[in-house]
Structures are given as structure tokens and as C-alpha cells.
PDB file of C-alpha atoms and ligand atoms in Angstrom:
ATOM      1  CA  MET A   1       0.000   0.000   0.000  1.00  0.00           C
ATOM      2  CA  TRP A   2       1.147   3.486  -0.807  1.00  0.00           C
ATOM      3  CA  ILE A   3       0.734   6.256   1.761  1.00  0.00           C
ATOM      4  CA  ASN A   4       1.678   9.718   0.635  1.00  0.00           C
ATOM      5  CA  PHE A   5       2.505  12.021   3.548  1.00  0.00           C
ATOM      6  CA  ASP A   6       2.518  15.661   2.507  1.00  0.00           C
ATOM      7  CA  MET A   7       4.740  17.676   4.776  1.00  0.00           C
ATOM      8  CA  TYR A   8       4.001  21.305   4.365  1.00  0.00           C
ATOM      9  CA  CYS A   9       3.219  24.438   6.219  1.00  0.00           C
ATOM     10  CA  CYS A  10       0.221  26.700   6.029  1.00  0.00           C
ATOM     11  CA  HIS A  11       0.808  28.744   2.941  1.00  0.00           C
ATOM     12  CA  SER A  12       1.070  25.928   0.454  1.00  0.00           C
ATOM     13  CA  ARG A  13      -2.654  25.136   0.680  1.00  0.00           C
ATOM     14  CA  CYS A  14      -4.991  25.801  -2.109  1.00  0.00           C
ATOM     15  CA  THR A  15      -6.564  29.234  -1.789  1.00  0.00           C
ATOM     16  CA  VAL A  16      -3.379  30.976  -0.855  1.00  0.00           C
ATOM     17  CA  LYS A  17      -1.306  33.296  -2.867  1.00  0.00           C
ATOM     18  CA  ASN A  18       0.595  30.924  -5.089  1.00  0.00           C
ATOM     19  CA  PRO A  19      -0.299  29.737  -7.599  1.00  0.00           C
ATOM     20  CA  SER A  20      -4.093  30.266  -7.585  1.00  0.00           C
ATOM     21  CA  GLN A  21      -4.137  33.898  -6.618  1.00  0.00           C
ATOM     22  CA  SER A  22      -1.376  34.976  -8.957  1.00  0.00           C
ATOM     23  CA  ALA A  23      -3.018  33.084 -11.846  1.00  0.00           C
ATOM     24  CA  MET A  24      -6.279  34.847 -10.999  1.00  0.00           C
ATOM     25  CA  SER A  25      -4.589  38.260 -10.881  1.00  0.00           C
ATOM     26  CA  THR A  26      -2.953  37.686 -14.269  1.00  0.00           C
ATOM     27  CA  LEU A  27      -6.271  36.660 -15.849  1.00  0.00           C
ATOM     28  CA  ILE A  28      -8.078  39.618 -14.320  1.00  0.00           C
ATOM     29  CA  SER A  29      -5.583  42.102 -15.694  1.00  0.00           C
ATOM     30  CA  LYS A  30      -5.668  40.439 -19.138  1.00  0.00           C
ATOM     31  CA  CYS A  31      -9.476  40.658 -19.229  1.00  0.00           C
ATOM     32  CA  LYS A  32      -9.483  44.242 -17.987  1.00  0.00           C
ATOM     33  CA  THR A  33      -6.958  45.217 -20.669  1.00  0.00           C
ATOM     34  CA  ALA A  34      -9.087  43.504 -23.338  1.00  0.00           C
ATOM     35  CA  ASN A  35     -12.206  45.143 -21.904  1.00  0.00           C
ATOM     36  CA  LYS A  36     -13.970  41.790 -21.506  1.00  0.00           C
ATOM     37  CA  PRO A  37     -16.784  41.061 -19.052  1.00  0.00           C
ATOM     38  CA  LEU A  38     -15.455  38.855 -16.291  1.00  0.00           C
ATOM     39  CA  VAL A  39     -16.794  36.435 -13.678  1.00  0.00           C
ATOM     40  CA  VAL A  40     -14.405  34.992 -11.097  1.00  0.00           C
ATOM     41  CA  ALA A  41     -15.284  31.766  -9.277  1.00  0.00           C
ATOM     42  CA  GLY A  42     -13.687  29.470  -6.734  1.00  0.00           C
ATOM     43  CA  CYS A  43     -11.970  29.504  -3.375  1.00  0.00           C
ATOM     44  CA  VAL A  44      -9.900  32.657  -3.807  1.00  0.00           C
ATOM     45  CA  PRO A  45     -12.820  35.083  -4.276  1.00  0.00           C
ATOM     46  CA  GLN A  46     -14.847  33.155  -1.684  1.00  0.00           C
ATOM     47  CA  GLY A  47     -12.115  33.451   0.919  1.00  0.00           C
ATOM     48  CA  SER A  48     -10.779  36.889  -0.071  1.00  0.00           C
ATOM     49  CA  ARG A  49     -13.693  38.855  -1.454  1.00  0.00           C
ATOM     50  CA  ASP A  50     -12.113  42.171  -0.459  1.00  0.00           C
ATOM     51  CA  LEU A  51      -9.028  41.810  -2.644  1.00  0.00           C
ATOM     52  CA  LYS A  52      -8.324  45.014  -4.528  1.00  0.00           C
ATOM     53  CA  GLU A  53      -8.199  43.266  -7.915  1.00  0.00           C
ATOM     54  CA  LEU A  54     -11.753  41.943  -7.404  1.00  0.00           C
ATOM     55  CA  GLU A  55     -13.228  45.434  -7.167  1.00  0.00           C
ATOM     56  CA  GLY A  56     -15.932  45.941  -9.795  1.00  0.00           C
ATOM     57  CA  ILE A  57     -15.869  42.276 -10.884  1.00  0.00           C
ATOM     58  CA  SER A  58     -18.647  39.686 -10.633  1.00  0.00           C
ATOM     59  CA  ILE A  59     -17.778  36.847  -8.311  1.00  0.00           C
ATOM     60  CA  ILE A  60     -19.486  33.570  -7.561  1.00  0.00           C
ATOM     61  CA  GLY A  61     -18.874  31.508  -4.443  1.00  0.00           C
ATOM     62  CA  VAL A  62     -18.038  27.823  -4.164  1.00  0.00           C
ATOM     63  CA  GLN A  63     -21.548  26.751  -3.184  1.00  0.00           C
ATOM     64  CA  GLN A  64     -23.381  28.916  -5.701  1.00  0.00           C
ATOM     65  CA  ILE A  65     -21.773  27.488  -8.814  1.00  0.00           C
ATOM     66  CA  ASP A  66     -25.143  26.161 -10.027  1.00  0.00           C
ATOM     67  CA  ARG A  67     -26.159  29.794 -10.584  1.00  0.00           C
ATOM     68  CA  VAL A  68     -23.295  30.525 -12.948  1.00  0.00           C
ATOM     69  CA  VAL A  69     -25.583  31.022 -15.968  1.00  0.00           C
ATOM     70  CA  GLU A  70     -27.524  33.771 -14.139  1.00  0.00           C
ATOM     71  CA  VAL A  71     -24.330  35.460 -13.044  1.00  0.00           C
ATOM     72  CA  VAL A  72     -22.857  35.393 -16.560  1.00  0.00           C
ATOM     73  CA  GLU A  73     -26.072  36.793 -18.039  1.00  0.00           C
ATOM     74  CA  GLU A  74     -26.228  39.632 -15.530  1.00  0.00           C
ATOM     75  CA  THR A  75     -22.542  40.396 -16.011  1.00  0.00           C
ATOM     76  CA  LEU A  76     -23.009  40.542 -19.785  1.00  0.00           C
ATOM     77  CA  LYS A  77     -25.723  43.148 -19.158  1.00  0.00           C
ATOM     78  CA  GLY A  78     -23.119  45.228 -17.374  1.00  0.00           C
ATOM     79  CA  HIS A  79     -24.111  44.404 -13.793  1.00  0.00           C
ATOM     80  CA  GLU A  80     -21.684  43.450 -11.064  1.00  0.00           C
ATOM     81  CA  VAL A  81     -22.964  40.359  -9.231  1.00  0.00           C
ATOM     82  CA  ARG A  82     -21.616  38.872  -6.003  1.00  0.00           C
ATOM     83  CA  LEU A  83     -23.055  35.540  -4.890  1.00  0.00           C
ATOM     84  CA  LEU A  84     -21.099  34.313  -1.910  1.00  0.00           C
ATOM     85  CA  SER A  85     -23.610  33.190   0.675  1.00  0.00           C
ATOM     86  CA  ARG A  86     -23.822  29.489   1.427  1.00  0.00           C
ATOM     87  CA  LYS A  87     -26.989  27.477   0.912  1.00  0.00           C
ATOM     88  CA  THR A  88     -27.626  23.817   0.177  1.00  0.00           C
ATOM     89  CA  LEU A  89     -24.975  21.794  -1.615  1.00  0.00           C
ATOM     90  CA  PRO A  90     -24.926  22.216  -5.403  1.00  0.00           C
ATOM     91  CA  SER A  91     -26.185  19.224  -7.399  1.00  0.00           C
ATOM     92  CA  LEU A  92     -23.603  16.610  -8.371  1.00  0.00           C
ATOM     93  CA  ASP A  93     -25.113  16.403 -11.834  1.00  0.00           C
ATOM     94  CA  LEU A  94     -24.266  19.891 -13.051  1.00  0.00           C
ATOM     95  CA  PRO A  95     -22.968  19.848 -16.625  1.00  0.00           C
ATOM     96  CA  LYS A  96     -19.208  19.650 -16.650  1.00  0.00           C
ATOM     97  CA  VAL A  97     -16.275  19.395 -19.036  1.00  0.00           C
ATOM     98  CA  ARG A  98     -13.708  16.992 -17.596  1.00  0.00           C
ATOM     99  CA  LYS A  99     -10.093  18.033 -17.924  1.00  0.00           C
ATOM    100  CA  ASN A 100      -9.338  14.378 -18.618  1.00  0.00           C
ATOM    101  CA  LYS A 101     -12.392  12.643 -20.061  1.00  0.00           C
ATOM    102  CA  PHE A 102     -11.464   9.367 -18.324  1.00  0.00           C
ATOM    103  CA  ILE A 103     -11.241  10.871 -14.836  1.00  0.00           C
ATOM    104  CA  GLU A 104     -14.219  11.982 -12.756  1.00  0.00           C
ATOM    105  CA  ILE A 105     -13.347  14.121  -9.755  1.00  0.00           C
ATOM    106  CA  LEU A 106     -16.213  13.559  -7.360  1.00  0.00           C
ATOM    107  CA  PRO A 107     -16.574  15.792  -4.292  1.00  0.00           C
ATOM    108  CA  ILE A 108     -18.004  13.761  -1.412  1.00  0.00           C
ATOM    109  CA  ASN A 109     -18.351  16.747   0.889  1.00  0.00           C
ATOM    110  CA  VAL A 110     -17.491  20.406   1.210  1.00  0.00           C
ATOM    111  CA  GLY A 111     -15.799  21.967   4.223  1.00  0.00           C
ATOM    112  CA  CYS A 112     -14.353  20.192   7.212  1.00  0.00           C
ATOM    113  CA  LEU A 113     -14.596  19.819  10.981  1.00  0.00           C
ATOM    114  CA  GLY A 114     -11.200  21.406  11.609  1.00  0.00           C
ATOM    115  CA  ALA A 115     -10.350  24.854  12.890  1.00  0.00           C
ATOM    116  CA  CYS A 116      -6.652  24.959  12.011  1.00  0.00           C
ATOM    117  CA  THR A 117      -5.326  28.406  12.726  1.00  0.00           C
ATOM    118  CA  TYR A 118      -3.194  28.597   9.589  1.00  0.00           C
ATOM    119  CA  CYS A 119      -5.866  27.460   7.161  1.00  0.00           C
ATOM    120  CA  LYS A 120      -7.574  29.707   4.676  1.00  0.00           C
ATOM    121  CA  THR A 121      -9.507  26.891   3.026  1.00  0.00           C
ATOM    122  CA  LYS A 122     -11.846  26.866   6.017  1.00  0.00           C
ATOM    123  CA  HIS A 123     -12.859  30.468   5.271  1.00  0.00           C
ATOM    124  CA  ALA A 124     -13.706  29.518   1.721  1.00  0.00           C
ATOM    125  CA  ARG A 125     -15.252  26.099   2.268  1.00  0.00           C
ATOM    126  CA  GLY A 126     -16.834  26.377   5.699  1.00  0.00           C
ATOM    127  CA  HIS A 127     -18.198  23.650   7.971  1.00  0.00           C
ATOM    128  CA  LEU A 128     -18.576  20.026   6.869  1.00  0.00           C
ATOM    129  CA  GLY A 129     -21.437  19.414   4.435  1.00  0.00           C
ATOM    130  CA  SER A 130     -21.576  15.825   3.132  1.00  0.00           C
ATOM    131  CA  TYR A 131     -23.422  14.597   0.079  1.00  0.00           C
ATOM    132  CA  SER A 132     -25.741  11.660   0.772  1.00  0.00           C
ATOM    133  CA  ILE A 133     -24.549   8.151  -0.064  1.00  0.00           C
ATOM    134  CA  ASP A 134     -27.469   7.754  -2.470  1.00  0.00           C
ATOM    135  CA  SER A 135     -26.584  10.884  -4.438  1.00  0.00           C
ATOM    136  CA  LEU A 136     -22.920   9.857  -4.678  1.00  0.00           C
ATOM    137  CA  VAL A 137     -23.747   6.301  -5.741  1.00  0.00           C
ATOM    138  CA  ASP A 138     -26.140   7.648  -8.386  1.00  0.00           C
ATOM    139  CA  ARG A 139     -23.346   9.833  -9.705  1.00  0.00           C
ATOM    140  CA  VAL A 140     -20.943   6.867  -9.783  1.00  0.00           C
ATOM    141  CA  LYS A 141     -23.437   4.846 -11.834  1.00  0.00           C
ATOM    142  CA  ILE A 142     -23.739   7.681 -14.350  1.00  0.00           C
ATOM    143  CA  VAL A 143     -19.998   8.223 -14.791  1.00  0.00           C
ATOM    144  CA  VAL A 144     -19.317   4.466 -15.104  1.00  0.00           C
ATOM    145  CA  SER A 145     -21.914   4.341 -17.887  1.00  0.00           C
ATOM    146  CA  GLU A 146     -20.153   7.307 -19.537  1.00  0.00           C
ATOM    147  CA  GLY A 147     -16.901   5.323 -19.775  1.00  0.00           C
ATOM    148  CA  VAL A 148     -14.956   7.037 -16.997  1.00  0.00           C
ATOM    149  CA  ARG A 149     -11.876   4.953 -16.050  1.00  0.00           C
ATOM    150  CA  GLU A 150     -10.978   6.506 -12.723  1.00  0.00           C
ATOM    151  CA  ILE A 151     -13.112   8.115 -10.036  1.00  0.00           C
ATOM    152  CA  TRP A 152     -11.185  10.368  -7.676  1.00  0.00           C
ATOM    153  CA  LEU A 153     -13.064  11.126  -4.477  1.00  0.00           C
ATOM    154  CA  SER A 154     -12.234  14.637  -3.322  1.00  0.00           C
ATOM    155  CA  SER A 155     -12.672  16.317   0.027  1.00  0.00           C
ATOM    156  CA  GLU A 156     -10.933  18.695   2.407  1.00  0.00           C
ATOM    157  CA  ASP A 157     -10.911  15.767   4.828  1.00  0.00           C
ATOM    158  CA  THR A 158     -12.139  12.451   3.482  1.00  0.00           C
ATOM    159  CA  GLY A 159     -12.077  10.813   6.928  1.00  0.00           C
ATOM    160  CA  ALA A 160     -14.673  13.282   8.226  1.00  0.00           C
ATOM    161  CA  TYR A 161     -17.176  12.321   5.533  1.00  0.00           C
ATOM    162  CA  GLY A 162     -20.691  11.717   6.784  1.00  0.00           C
ATOM    163  CA  ARG A 163     -20.327  12.794  10.406  1.00  0.00           C
ATOM    164  CA  ASP A 164     -22.836  15.606   9.776  1.00  0.00           C
ATOM    165  CA  ILE A 165     -25.435  13.295   8.245  1.00  0.00           C
ATOM    166  CA  GLY A 166     -25.197  10.258  10.508  1.00  0.00           C
ATOM    167  CA  THR A 167     -23.034   8.020   8.351  1.00  0.00           C
ATOM    168  CA  ASN A 168     -19.331   7.446   7.737  1.00  0.00           C
ATOM    169  CA  LEU A 169     -16.659   6.845   5.128  1.00  0.00           C
ATOM    170  CA  PRO A 170     -16.651   3.013   5.172  1.00  0.00           C
ATOM    171  CA  ASN A 171     -20.420   3.004   4.494  1.00  0.00           C
ATOM    172  CA  LEU A 172     -19.880   5.285   1.517  1.00  0.00           C
ATOM    173  CA  LEU A 173     -16.897   3.369   0.124  1.00  0.00           C
ATOM    174  CA  ASN A 174     -18.642   0.007   0.404  1.00  0.00           C
ATOM    175  CA  ALA A 175     -21.681   1.408  -1.406  1.00  0.00           C
ATOM    176  CA  ILE A 176     -19.502   2.842  -4.189  1.00  0.00           C
ATOM    177  CA  VAL A 177     -17.322  -0.236  -4.797  1.00  0.00           C
ATOM    178  CA  ALA A 178     -20.487  -2.336  -5.131  1.00  0.00           C
ATOM    179  CA  GLU A 179     -21.228  -0.319  -8.286  1.00  0.00           C
ATOM    180  CA  LEU A 180     -17.800  -0.614  -9.918  1.00  0.00           C
ATOM    181  CA  PRO A 181     -17.470  -3.088 -12.819  1.00  0.00           C
ATOM    182  CA  ALA A 182     -15.816  -6.368 -11.793  1.00  0.00           C
ATOM    183  CA  ASP A 183     -13.449  -6.195 -14.794  1.00  0.00           C
ATOM    184  CA  ARG A 184     -11.638  -3.245 -13.117  1.00  0.00           C
ATOM    185  CA  SER A 185     -12.472  -0.960 -16.028  1.00  0.00           C
ATOM    186  CA  THR A 186     -13.241   1.828 -13.533  1.00  0.00           C
ATOM    187  CA  MET A 187     -10.925   2.293 -10.567  1.00  0.00           C
ATOM    188  CA  LEU A 188     -11.542   4.274  -7.372  1.00  0.00           C
ATOM    189  CA  ARG A 189      -9.031   6.593  -5.749  1.00  0.00           C
ATOM    190  CA  ILE A 190      -9.697   7.764  -2.201  1.00  0.00           C
ATOM    191  CA  GLY A 191      -8.946  11.424  -1.552  1.00  0.00           C
ATOM    192  CA  MET A 192      -6.853  13.291   0.961  1.00  0.00           C
ATOM    193  CA  THR A 193      -7.576  12.560   4.592  1.00  0.00           C
ATOM    194  CA  ASN A 194      -6.359  14.041   7.841  1.00  0.00           C
ATOM    195  CA  PRO A 195      -5.495  11.419  10.451  1.00  0.00           C
ATOM    196  CA  PRO A 196      -8.018  12.047  13.296  1.00  0.00           C
ATOM    197  CA  PHE A 197     -11.332  10.801  11.937  1.00  0.00           C
ATOM    198  CA  ILE A 198     -10.115   8.064   9.628  1.00  0.00           C
ATOM    199  CA  LEU A 199      -8.301   6.418  12.547  1.00  0.00           C
ATOM    200  CA  GLU A 200     -11.710   5.336  13.845  1.00  0.00           C
ATOM    201  CA  HIS A 201     -12.247   3.224  10.734  1.00  0.00           C
ATOM    202  CA  LEU A 202      -8.830   1.775   9.969  1.00  0.00           C
ATOM    203  CA  ASN A 203      -9.841  -1.887   9.668  1.00  0.00           C
ATOM    204  CA  GLU A 204     -12.789  -1.119   7.413  1.00  0.00           C
ATOM    205  CA  ILE A 205     -10.694   1.232   5.273  1.00  0.00           C
ATOM    206  CA  ALA A 206      -7.945  -1.404   4.987  1.00  0.00           C
ATOM    207  CA  SER A 207     -10.528  -3.868   3.762  1.00  0.00           C
ATOM    208  CA  VAL A 208     -11.829  -1.404   1.134  1.00  0.00           C
ATOM    209  CA  LEU A 209      -8.251  -0.754  -0.005  1.00  0.00           C
ATOM    210  CA  ARG A 210      -7.876  -4.493  -0.688  1.00  0.00           C
ATOM    211  CA  HIS A 211     -10.742  -4.360  -3.174  1.00  0.00           C
ATOM    212  CA  PRO A 212      -9.429  -4.962  -6.722  1.00  0.00           C
ATOM    213  CA  CYS A 213     -11.129  -1.801  -8.033  1.00  0.00           C
ATOM    214  CA  VAL A 214      -9.587   0.480  -5.392  1.00  0.00           C
ATOM    215  CA  TYR A 215      -6.076   1.909  -5.553  1.00  0.00           C
ATOM    216  CA  THR A 216      -4.183   1.002  -2.378  1.00  0.00           C
ATOM    217  CA  PHE A 217      -3.265   4.573  -1.742  1.00  0.00           C
ATOM    218  CA  LEU A 218      -3.910   7.077   1.041  1.00  0.00           C
ATOM    219  CA  HIS A 219      -2.933  10.722   0.927  1.00  0.00           C
ATOM    220  CA  VAL A 220      -2.295  12.081   4.432  1.00  0.00           C
ATOM    221  CA  PRO A 221      -1.233  15.712   4.876  1.00  0.00           C
ATOM    222  CA  VAL A 222       0.882  16.511   7.914  1.00  0.00           C
ATOM    223  CA  GLN A 223       0.756  20.232   8.328  1.00  0.00           C
ATOM    224  CA  SER A 224       2.286  22.787  10.614  1.00  0.00           C
ATOM    225  CA  GLY A 225       3.544  26.333  10.410  1.00  0.00           C
ATOM    226  CA  SER A 226       6.641  25.171  12.267  1.00  0.00           C
ATOM    227  CA  ASP A 227       9.554  23.364  10.604  1.00  0.00           C
ATOM    228  CA  ALA A 228      10.451  21.845  13.980  1.00  0.00           C
ATOM    229  CA  VAL A 229       6.972  20.328  14.333  1.00  0.00           C
ATOM    230  CA  LEU A 230       7.088  18.994  10.763  1.00  0.00           C
ATOM    231  CA  LYS A 231      10.434  17.394  11.446  1.00  0.00           C
TER     232      LYS A 231
HETATM  233  S1  SF4 B 301      -8.881  20.307   8.554  1.00  0.00           S
HETATM  234 FE1  SF4 B 301      -7.840  20.989   6.669  1.00  0.00          FE
HETATM  235  S2  SF4 B 301      -9.327  22.278   5.571  1.00  0.00           S
HETATM  236 FE2  SF4 B 301     -10.064  22.052   7.710  1.00  0.00          FE
HETATM  237  S3  SF4 B 301      -9.267  23.830   8.834  1.00  0.00           S
HETATM  238 FE3  SF4 B 301      -7.748  22.185   9.067  1.00  0.00          FE
HETATM  239  S4  SF4 B 301      -6.264  22.408   7.356  1.00  0.00           S
HETATM  240 FE4  SF4 B 301      -8.115  23.632   6.880  1.00  0.00          FE
END
């Protein structure tokens, strides 16, 4: 089994300045120079709505992405729209263009149960909100029928999955692997997990990792702002 321990400190995580924010700043200045209407989405505007470069620009938050058509239409009319409040989880079946047509990146929850002082993701993603097992299994069935070869479960903390809705990660994983074709034509990759919650389910997780359609791989970040602690 492969366990990938990421050793890093606070400012390497996703919403922070490099590379997401600098890529965003470059795109914003390109669009402004070309005088193009612009909508910015994702963690950076959600977590840092007051950034100077976002002034006068439409922004759409991470849990409002299902309203992107409305926001684009209003922006094209010359209005500045800001949709950042959180509501129910967006549907898993929103139309999407996969970067790699054989890989489905499937979010199993948003947010986390942590309160790590160095983390900006928490500001953007908020408290744990898990998708139901039924909705995730339905999505798996659809993507398998579409010919997807790998399903990557994604989460801020995979091990925390389900604690807000009265279930847990082993229940989800067992339900998903039951839908994967026996010929291993679609493989499952379990996403990043912090240690605390997954430790409660180690035996069940080990058994899921032995399934022929599951990569025997866990990604465990070990984070601290202190080099001494990391060491
Ligand atoms: S658990 Fe992860 S996402 Fe949540 S606050 Fe801590 S570092 Fe951030």
C-alpha cells in the first residue's frame, strides 16, 4: 500500500497566494486590458472577497456554482454580481467538461470539521457538508456508464465524511465499490484525509483498499507552520 505524507506548512494550501491567486490576478488584468466582461469563481474570491483586484468584478462563491448562468447573463448586461452566501450543496449532476475525459473528480463533501489556525480553506469552504450516499452512488453509476476509467473522491478531509449526516466513510466506500465493474475498467481513488477521523475506521478502510477496483493509496497531509513540528 502506498501512503503519501505531505509535509508542508500553512501557505502551500490551495486558496493561498501561489499559484491560484497569482493566476487569478494575471487573468483579471488580461481581461481588464481587453475590456472583456469577467466572472471569477472558486476559493480565492470566496475566501478573499475584499481583494483590490476583485473590485468591480462579478464573483461567484463555491456553493453557488449552479447559478453561474444567471451570473454570466447579468454580467453581460453590465451588472456586477456577487453571490457568496452558502446554501444547500450544489447538485452533483451539473454539466461539466472533464479536464481528462477518463477521470471523474467527485466531491463527497465540502468543508471540514477542523479549525486549524493557519488554514484559509476553512474560510472559503466552511463547515462540513456531506453529500448523501445515495446521491454519490447515483453519480458513480452515471460516470461508469459514460466510460470514466478513474473516479477520484475529493474532500478537504475524506475521513470526516458523513459525520454531519449520521453516516461514515466506510459506508460510503462500500456502497460505491459495489457499483464498480468487476473487470476493473473503472478504478476508485480515495482522496486526501487528515489522520483524526479516519483512525476510527482503519480496519474497514484497509478492507476497502484491498478491493481490486480500489487503488491502495492514502494521501495524508501533515501540516504545521513550524519546521520543527514537521520534522
Ligand atoms: S482540517 Fe484541513 S481544511 Fe479544515 S481547517 Fe484544518 S487544514 Fe483547513
